[in-house]
Tab-separated table of N, CA, C and O in Angstrom:
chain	number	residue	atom	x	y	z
H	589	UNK	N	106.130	82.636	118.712
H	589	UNK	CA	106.442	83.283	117.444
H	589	UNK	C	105.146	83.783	116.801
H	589	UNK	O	104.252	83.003	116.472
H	590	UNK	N	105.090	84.800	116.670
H	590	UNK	CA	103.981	85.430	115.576
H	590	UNK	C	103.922	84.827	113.815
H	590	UNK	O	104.672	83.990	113.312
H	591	UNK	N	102.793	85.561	113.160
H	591	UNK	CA	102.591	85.268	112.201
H	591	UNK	C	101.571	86.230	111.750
H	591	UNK	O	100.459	86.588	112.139
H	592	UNK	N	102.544	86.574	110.569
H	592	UNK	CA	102.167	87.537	109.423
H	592	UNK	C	101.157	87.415	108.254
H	592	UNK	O	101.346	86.661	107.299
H	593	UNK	N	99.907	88.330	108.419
H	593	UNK	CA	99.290	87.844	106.965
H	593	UNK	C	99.435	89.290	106.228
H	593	UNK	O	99.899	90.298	106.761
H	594	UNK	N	98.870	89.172	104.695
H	594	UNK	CA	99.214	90.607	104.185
H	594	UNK	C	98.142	90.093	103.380
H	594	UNK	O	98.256	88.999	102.829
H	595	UNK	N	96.706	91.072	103.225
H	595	UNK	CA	95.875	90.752	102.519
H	595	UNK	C	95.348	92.445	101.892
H	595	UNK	O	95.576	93.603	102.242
H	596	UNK	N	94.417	91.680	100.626
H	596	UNK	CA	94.294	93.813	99.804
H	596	UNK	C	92.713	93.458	99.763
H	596	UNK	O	92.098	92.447	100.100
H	597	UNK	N	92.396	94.425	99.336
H	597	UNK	CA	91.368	94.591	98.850
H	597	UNK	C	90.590	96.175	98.975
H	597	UNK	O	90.701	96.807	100.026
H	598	UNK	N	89.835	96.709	97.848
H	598	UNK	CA	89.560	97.382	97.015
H	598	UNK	C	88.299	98.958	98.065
H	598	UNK	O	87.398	98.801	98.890
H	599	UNK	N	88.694	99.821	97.658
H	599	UNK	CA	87.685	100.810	98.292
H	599	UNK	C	86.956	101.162	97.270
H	599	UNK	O	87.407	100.848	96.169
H	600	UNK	N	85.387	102.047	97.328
H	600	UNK	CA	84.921	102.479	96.067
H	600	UNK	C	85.434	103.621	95.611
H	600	UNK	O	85.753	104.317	96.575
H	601	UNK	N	85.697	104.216	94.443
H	601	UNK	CA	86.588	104.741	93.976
H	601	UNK	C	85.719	106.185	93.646
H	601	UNK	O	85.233	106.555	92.577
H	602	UNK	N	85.719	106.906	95.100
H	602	UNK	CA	84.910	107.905	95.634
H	602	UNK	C	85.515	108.788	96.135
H	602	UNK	O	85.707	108.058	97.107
H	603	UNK	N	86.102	109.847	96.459
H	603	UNK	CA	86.660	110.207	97.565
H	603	UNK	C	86.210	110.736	98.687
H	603	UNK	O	87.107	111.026	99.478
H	604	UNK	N	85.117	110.967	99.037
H	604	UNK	CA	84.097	111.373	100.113
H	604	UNK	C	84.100	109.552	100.453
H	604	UNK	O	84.946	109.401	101.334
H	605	UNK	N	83.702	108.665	100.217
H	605	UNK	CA	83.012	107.663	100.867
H	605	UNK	C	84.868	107.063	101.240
H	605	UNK	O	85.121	106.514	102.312
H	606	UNK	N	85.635	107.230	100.485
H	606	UNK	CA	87.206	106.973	101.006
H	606	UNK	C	87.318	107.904	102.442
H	606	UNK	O	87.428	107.292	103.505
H	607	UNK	N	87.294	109.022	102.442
H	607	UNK	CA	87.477	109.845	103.672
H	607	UNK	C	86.093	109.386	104.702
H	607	UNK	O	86.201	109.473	105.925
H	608	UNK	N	85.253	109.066	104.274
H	608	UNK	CA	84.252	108.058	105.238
H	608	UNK	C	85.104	106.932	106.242
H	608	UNK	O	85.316	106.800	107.447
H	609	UNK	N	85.387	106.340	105.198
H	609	UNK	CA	85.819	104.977	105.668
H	609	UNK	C	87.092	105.288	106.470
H	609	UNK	O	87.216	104.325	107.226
H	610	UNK	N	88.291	106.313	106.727
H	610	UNK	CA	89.181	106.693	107.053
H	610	UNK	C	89.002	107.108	108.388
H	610	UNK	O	89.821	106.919	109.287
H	611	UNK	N	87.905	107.685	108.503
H	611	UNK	CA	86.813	108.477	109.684
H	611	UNK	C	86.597	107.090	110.333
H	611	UNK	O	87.489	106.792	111.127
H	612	UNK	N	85.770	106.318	110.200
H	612	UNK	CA	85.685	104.935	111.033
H	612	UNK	C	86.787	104.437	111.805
H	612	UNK	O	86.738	104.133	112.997
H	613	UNK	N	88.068	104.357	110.831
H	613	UNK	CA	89.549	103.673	110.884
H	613	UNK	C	90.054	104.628	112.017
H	613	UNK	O	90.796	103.960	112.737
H	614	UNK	N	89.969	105.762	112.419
H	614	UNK	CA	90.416	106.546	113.177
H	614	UNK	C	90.647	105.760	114.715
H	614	UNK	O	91.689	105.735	115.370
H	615	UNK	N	89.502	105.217	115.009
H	615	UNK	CA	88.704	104.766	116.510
H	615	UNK	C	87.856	103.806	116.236
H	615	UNK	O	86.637	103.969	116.278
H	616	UNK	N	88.405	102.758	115.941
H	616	UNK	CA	87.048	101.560	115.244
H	616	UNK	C	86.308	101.327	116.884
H	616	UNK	O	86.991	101.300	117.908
H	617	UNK	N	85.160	101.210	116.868
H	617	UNK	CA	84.182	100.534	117.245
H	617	UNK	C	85.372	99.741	118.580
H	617	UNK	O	86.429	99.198	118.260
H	618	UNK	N	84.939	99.841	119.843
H	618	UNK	CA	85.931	98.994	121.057
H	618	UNK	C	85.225	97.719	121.164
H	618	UNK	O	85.654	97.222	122.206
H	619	UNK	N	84.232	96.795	120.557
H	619	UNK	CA	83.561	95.711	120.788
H	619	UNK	C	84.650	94.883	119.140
H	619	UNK	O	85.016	93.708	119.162
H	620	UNK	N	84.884	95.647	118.180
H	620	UNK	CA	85.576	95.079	117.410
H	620	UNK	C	87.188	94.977	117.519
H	620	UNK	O	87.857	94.150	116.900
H	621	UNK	N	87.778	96.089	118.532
H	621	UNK	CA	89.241	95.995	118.756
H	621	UNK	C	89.079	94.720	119.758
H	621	UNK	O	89.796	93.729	119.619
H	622	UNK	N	88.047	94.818	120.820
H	622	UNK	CA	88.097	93.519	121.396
H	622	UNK	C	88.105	91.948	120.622
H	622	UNK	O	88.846	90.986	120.823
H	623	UNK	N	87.241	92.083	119.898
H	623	UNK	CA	87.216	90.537	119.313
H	623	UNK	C	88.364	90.241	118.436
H	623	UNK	O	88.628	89.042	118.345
H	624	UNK	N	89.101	91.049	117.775
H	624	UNK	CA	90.245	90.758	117.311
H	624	UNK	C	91.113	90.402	118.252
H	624	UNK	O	91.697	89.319	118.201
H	625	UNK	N	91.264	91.129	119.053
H	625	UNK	CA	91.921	90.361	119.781
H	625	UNK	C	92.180	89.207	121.033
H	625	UNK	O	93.176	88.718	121.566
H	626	UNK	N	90.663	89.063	121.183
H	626	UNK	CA	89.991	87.440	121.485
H	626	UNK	C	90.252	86.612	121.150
H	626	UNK	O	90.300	85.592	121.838
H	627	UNK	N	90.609	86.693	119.647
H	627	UNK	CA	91.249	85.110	119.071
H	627	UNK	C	92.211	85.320	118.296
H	627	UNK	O	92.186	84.778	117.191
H	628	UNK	N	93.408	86.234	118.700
H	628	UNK	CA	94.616	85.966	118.883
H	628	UNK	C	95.389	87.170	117.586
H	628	UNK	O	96.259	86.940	116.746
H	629	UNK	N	94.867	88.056	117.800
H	629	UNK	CA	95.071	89.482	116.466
H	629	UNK	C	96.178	90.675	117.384
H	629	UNK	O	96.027	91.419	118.353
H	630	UNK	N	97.101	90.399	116.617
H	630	UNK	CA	97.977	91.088	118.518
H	630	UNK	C	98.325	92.875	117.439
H	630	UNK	O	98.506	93.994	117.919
H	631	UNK	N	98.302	92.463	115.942
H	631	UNK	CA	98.503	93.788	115.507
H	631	UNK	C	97.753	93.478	113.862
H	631	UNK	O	97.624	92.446	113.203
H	632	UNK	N	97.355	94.936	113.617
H	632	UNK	CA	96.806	95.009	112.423
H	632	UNK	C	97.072	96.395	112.193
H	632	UNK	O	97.066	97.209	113.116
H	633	UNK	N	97.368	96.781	110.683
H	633	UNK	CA	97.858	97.733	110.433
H	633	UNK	C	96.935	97.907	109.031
H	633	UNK	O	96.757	96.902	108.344
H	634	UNK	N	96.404	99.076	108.654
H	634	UNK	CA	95.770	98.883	106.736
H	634	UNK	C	96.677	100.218	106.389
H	634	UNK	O	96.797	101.201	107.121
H	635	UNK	N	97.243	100.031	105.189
H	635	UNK	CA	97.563	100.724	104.295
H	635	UNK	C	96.755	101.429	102.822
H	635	UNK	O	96.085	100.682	102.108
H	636	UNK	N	96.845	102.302	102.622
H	636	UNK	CA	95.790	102.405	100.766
H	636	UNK	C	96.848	103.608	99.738
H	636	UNK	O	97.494	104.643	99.906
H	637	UNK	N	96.539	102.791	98.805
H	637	UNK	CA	97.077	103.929	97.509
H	637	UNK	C	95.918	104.025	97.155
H	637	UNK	O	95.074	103.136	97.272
H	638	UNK	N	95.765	105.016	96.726
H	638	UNK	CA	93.824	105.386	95.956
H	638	UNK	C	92.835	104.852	96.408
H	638	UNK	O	92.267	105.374	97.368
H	639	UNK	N	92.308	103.534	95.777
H	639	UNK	CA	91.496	103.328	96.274
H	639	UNK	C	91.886	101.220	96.670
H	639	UNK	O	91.064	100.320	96.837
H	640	UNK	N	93.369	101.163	96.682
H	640	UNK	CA	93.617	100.172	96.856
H	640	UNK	C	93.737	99.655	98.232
H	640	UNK	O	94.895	99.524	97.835
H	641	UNK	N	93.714	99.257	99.369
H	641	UNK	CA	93.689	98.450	100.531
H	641	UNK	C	94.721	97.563	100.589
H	641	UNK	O	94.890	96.692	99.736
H	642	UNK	N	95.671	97.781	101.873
H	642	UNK	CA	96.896	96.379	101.827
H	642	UNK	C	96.743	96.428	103.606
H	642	UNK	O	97.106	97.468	104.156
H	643	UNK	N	96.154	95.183	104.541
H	643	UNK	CA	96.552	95.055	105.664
H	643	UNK	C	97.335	94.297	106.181
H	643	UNK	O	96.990	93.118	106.104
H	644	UNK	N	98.505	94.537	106.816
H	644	UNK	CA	99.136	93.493	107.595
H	644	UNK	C	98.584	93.183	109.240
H	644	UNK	O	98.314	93.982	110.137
H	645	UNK	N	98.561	92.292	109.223
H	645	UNK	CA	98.180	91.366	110.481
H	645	UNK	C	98.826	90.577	111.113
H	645	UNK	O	99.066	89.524	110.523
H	646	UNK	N	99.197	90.682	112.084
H	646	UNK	CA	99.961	89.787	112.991
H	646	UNK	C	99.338	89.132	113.990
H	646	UNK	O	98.453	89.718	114.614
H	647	UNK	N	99.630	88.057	114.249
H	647	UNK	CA	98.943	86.660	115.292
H	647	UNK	C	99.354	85.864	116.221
H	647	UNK	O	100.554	85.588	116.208
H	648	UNK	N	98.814	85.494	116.883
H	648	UNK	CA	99.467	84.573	117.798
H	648	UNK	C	100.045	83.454	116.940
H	648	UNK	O	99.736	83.644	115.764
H	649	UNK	N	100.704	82.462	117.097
H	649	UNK	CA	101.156	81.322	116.658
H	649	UNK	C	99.732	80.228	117.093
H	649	UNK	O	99.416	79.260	116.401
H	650	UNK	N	99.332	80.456	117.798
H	650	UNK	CA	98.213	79.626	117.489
H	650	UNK	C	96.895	79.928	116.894
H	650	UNK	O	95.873	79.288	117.140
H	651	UNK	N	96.994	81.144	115.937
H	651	UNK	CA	95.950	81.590	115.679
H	651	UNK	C	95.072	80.532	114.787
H	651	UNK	O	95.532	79.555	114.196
H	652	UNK	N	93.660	80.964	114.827
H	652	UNK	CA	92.842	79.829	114.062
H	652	UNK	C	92.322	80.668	112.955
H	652	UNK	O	91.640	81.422	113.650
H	653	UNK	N	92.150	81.072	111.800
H	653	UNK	CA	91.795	81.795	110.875
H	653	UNK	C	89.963	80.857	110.598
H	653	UNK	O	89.091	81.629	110.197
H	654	UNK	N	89.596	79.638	110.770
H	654	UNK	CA	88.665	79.074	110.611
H	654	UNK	C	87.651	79.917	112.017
H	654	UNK	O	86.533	80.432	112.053
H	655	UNK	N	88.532	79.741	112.832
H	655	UNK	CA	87.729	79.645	114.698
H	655	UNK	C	87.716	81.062	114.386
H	655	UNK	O	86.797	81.533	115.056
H	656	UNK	N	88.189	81.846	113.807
H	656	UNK	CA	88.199	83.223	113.707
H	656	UNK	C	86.706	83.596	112.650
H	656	UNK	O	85.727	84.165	113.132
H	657	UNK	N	86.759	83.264	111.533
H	657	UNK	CA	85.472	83.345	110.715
H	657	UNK	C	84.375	83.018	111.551
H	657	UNK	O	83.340	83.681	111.621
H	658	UNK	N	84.557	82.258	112.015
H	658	UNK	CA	83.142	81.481	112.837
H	658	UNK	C	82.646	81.926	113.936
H	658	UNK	O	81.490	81.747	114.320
H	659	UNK	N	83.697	82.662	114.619
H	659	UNK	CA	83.325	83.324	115.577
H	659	UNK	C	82.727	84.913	115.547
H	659	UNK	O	82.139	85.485	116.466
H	660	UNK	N	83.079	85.476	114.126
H	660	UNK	CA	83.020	86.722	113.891
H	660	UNK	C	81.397	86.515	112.904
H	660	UNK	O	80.563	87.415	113.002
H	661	UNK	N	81.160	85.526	112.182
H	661	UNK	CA	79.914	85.550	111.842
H	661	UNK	C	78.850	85.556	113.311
H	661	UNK	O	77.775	86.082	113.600
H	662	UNK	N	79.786	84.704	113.966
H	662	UNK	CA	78.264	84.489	115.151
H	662	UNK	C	77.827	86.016	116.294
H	662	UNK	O	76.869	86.428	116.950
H	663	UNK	N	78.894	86.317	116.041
H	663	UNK	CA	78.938	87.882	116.652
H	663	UNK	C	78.168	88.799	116.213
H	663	UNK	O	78.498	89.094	115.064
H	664	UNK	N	77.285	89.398	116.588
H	664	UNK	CA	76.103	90.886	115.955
H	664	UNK	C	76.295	91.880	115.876
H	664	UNK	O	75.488	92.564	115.246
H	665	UNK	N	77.616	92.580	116.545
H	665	UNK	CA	78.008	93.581	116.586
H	665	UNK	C	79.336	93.341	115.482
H	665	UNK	O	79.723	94.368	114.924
H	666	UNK	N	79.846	92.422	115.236
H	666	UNK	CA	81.174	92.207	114.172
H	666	UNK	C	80.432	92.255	112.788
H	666	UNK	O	80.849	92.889	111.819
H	667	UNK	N	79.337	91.542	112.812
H	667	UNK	CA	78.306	91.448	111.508
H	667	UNK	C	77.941	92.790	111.195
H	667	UNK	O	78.047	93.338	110.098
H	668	UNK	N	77.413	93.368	112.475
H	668	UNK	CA	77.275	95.179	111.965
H	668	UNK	C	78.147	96.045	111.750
H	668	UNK	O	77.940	97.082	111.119
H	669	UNK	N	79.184	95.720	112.238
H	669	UNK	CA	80.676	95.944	111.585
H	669	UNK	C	81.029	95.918	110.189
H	669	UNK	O	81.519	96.847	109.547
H	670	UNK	N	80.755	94.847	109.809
H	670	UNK	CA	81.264	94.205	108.565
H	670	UNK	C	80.519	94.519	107.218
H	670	UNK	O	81.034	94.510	106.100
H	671	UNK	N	79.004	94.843	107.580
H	671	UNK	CA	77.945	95.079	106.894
H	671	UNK	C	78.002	96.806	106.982
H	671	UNK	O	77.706	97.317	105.903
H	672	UNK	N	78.260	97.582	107.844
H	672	UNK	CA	78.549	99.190	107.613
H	672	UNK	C	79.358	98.965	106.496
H	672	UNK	O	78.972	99.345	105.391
H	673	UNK	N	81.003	98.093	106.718
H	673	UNK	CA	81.848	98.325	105.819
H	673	UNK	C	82.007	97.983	104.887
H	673	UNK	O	83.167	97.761	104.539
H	674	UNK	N	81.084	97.794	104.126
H	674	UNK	CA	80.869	97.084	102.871
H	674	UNK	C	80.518	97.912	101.864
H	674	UNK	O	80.932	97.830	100.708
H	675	UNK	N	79.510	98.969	102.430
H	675	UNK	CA	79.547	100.136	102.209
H	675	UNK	C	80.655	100.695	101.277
H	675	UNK	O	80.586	101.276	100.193
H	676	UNK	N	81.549	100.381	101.946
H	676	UNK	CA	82.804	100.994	101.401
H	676	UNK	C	84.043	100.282	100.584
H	676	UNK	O	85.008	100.678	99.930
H	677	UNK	N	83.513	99.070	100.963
H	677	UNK	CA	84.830	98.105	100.251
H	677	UNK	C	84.430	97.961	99.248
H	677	UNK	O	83.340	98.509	99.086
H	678	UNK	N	85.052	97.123	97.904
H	678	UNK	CA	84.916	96.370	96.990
H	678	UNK	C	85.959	95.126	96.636
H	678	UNK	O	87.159	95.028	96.895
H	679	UNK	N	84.956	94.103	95.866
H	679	UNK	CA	86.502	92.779	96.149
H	679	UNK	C	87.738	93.527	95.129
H	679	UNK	O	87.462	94.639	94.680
H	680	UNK	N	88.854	93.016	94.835
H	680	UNK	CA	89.597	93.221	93.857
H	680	UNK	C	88.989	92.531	92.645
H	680	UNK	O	87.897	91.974	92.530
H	681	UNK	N	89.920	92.699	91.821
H	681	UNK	CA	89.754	91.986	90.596
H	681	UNK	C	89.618	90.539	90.874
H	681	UNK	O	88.721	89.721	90.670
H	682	UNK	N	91.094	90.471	91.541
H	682	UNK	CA	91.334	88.622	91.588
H	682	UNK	C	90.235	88.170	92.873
H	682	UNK	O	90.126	86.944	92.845
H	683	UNK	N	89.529	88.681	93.804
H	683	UNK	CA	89.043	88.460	94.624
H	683	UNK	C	87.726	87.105	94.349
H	683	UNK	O	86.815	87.161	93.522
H	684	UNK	N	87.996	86.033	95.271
H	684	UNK	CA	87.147	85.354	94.667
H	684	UNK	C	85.642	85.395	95.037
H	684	UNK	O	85.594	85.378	96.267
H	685	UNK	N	84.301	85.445	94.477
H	685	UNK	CA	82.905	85.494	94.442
H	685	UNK	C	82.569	85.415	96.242
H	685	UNK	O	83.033	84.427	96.811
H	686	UNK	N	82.030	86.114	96.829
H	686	UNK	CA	81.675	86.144	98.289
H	686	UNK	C	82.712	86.533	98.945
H	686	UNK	O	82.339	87.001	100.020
H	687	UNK	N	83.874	86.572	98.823
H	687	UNK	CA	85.376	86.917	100.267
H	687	UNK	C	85.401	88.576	99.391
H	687	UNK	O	85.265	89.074	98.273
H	688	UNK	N	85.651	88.893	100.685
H	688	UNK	CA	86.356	90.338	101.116
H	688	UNK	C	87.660	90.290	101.136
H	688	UNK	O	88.045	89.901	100.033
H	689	UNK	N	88.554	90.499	101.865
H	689	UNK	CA	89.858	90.644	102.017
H	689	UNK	C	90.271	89.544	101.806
H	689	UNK	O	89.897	88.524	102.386
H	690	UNK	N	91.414	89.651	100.615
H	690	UNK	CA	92.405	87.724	99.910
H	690	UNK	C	93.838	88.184	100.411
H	690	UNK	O	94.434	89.255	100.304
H	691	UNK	N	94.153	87.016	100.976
H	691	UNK	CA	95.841	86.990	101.021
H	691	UNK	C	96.580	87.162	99.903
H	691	UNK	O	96.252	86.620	98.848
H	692	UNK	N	97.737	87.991	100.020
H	692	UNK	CA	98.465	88.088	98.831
H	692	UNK	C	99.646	87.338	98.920
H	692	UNK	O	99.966	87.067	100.077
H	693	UNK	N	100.232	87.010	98.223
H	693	UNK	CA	101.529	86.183	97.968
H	693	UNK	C	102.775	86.769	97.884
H	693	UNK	O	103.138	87.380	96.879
H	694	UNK	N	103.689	86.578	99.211
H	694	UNK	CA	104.592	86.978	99.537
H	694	UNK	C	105.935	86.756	98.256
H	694	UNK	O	106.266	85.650	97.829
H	695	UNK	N	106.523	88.010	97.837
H	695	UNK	CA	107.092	87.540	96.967
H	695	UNK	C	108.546	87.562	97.233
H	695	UNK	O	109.288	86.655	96.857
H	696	UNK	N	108.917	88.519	97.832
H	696	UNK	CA	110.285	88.710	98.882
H	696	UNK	C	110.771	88.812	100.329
H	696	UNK	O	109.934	89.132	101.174
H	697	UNK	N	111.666	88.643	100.597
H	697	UNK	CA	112.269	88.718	102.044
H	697	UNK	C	113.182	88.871	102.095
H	697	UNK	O	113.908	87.957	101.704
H	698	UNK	N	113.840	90.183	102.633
H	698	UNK	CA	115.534	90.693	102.886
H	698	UNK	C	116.255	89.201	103.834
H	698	UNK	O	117.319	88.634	103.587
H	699	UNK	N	115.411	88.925	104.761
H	699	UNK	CA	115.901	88.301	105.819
H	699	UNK	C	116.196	86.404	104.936
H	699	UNK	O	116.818	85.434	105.369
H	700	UNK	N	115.827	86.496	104.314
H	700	UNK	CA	115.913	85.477	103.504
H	700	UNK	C	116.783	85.524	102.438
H	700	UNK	O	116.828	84.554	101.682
H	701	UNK	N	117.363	86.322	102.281
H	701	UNK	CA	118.496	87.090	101.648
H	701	UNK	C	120.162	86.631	101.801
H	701	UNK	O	120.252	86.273	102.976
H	702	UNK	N	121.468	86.486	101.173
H	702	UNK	CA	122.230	86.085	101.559
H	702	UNK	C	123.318	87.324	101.358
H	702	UNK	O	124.480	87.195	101.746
């Protein structure tokens, strides 16, 4: 069984450095499609209204979100990844001090529905 995350977070509110970052998203980097899916990233999808960010992510059932951080700091090419795109991100409002992308809180489900 898979598993769903849905996390946001913020672009700079530019539209040249937005169509930047869109340009990247096209064909990311093949050393970063690999490591996602090294430890267990079977789909990722980003969405944006303006300059807002929403990705869904899907996982293995055994995914490790810890073994995942840890492995992506120790990586030099994910770090240069992450550090281009910073460039371009910003936290949200609610985003807490140091994290990039926060999970959001699922508030509905049809399938949960009667």
């Amino acid at each position: 069984m898979k598993r769903r995350y849905c996390q946001a977070l913020d672009l700079a509110d530019d539209p040249a450095l937005i169509e930047e970052y869109q340009r990247y998203h096209r064909e990311i980097w093949p050393e970063i499609t690999a490591h996602l899916r090294r430890y267990g990233i079977t789909e990722m999808e980003i969405y944006r209204l303006g300059n807002r960010l929403m990705m869904v992510m899907e996982t293995t059932e055994d995914f490790d979100s810890g073994l995942f951080e840890r492995r992506s700091l120790e990586d030099p090419k994910v770090c240069e990844w992450e550090a281009l795109m910073w460039k371009y991100q910003r936290p949200t409002p609610w985003t807490p001090a140091g994290e990039k992308w926060v999970e959001m809180e699922r508030i509905f489900s049809l399938t949960e529905q009667k």
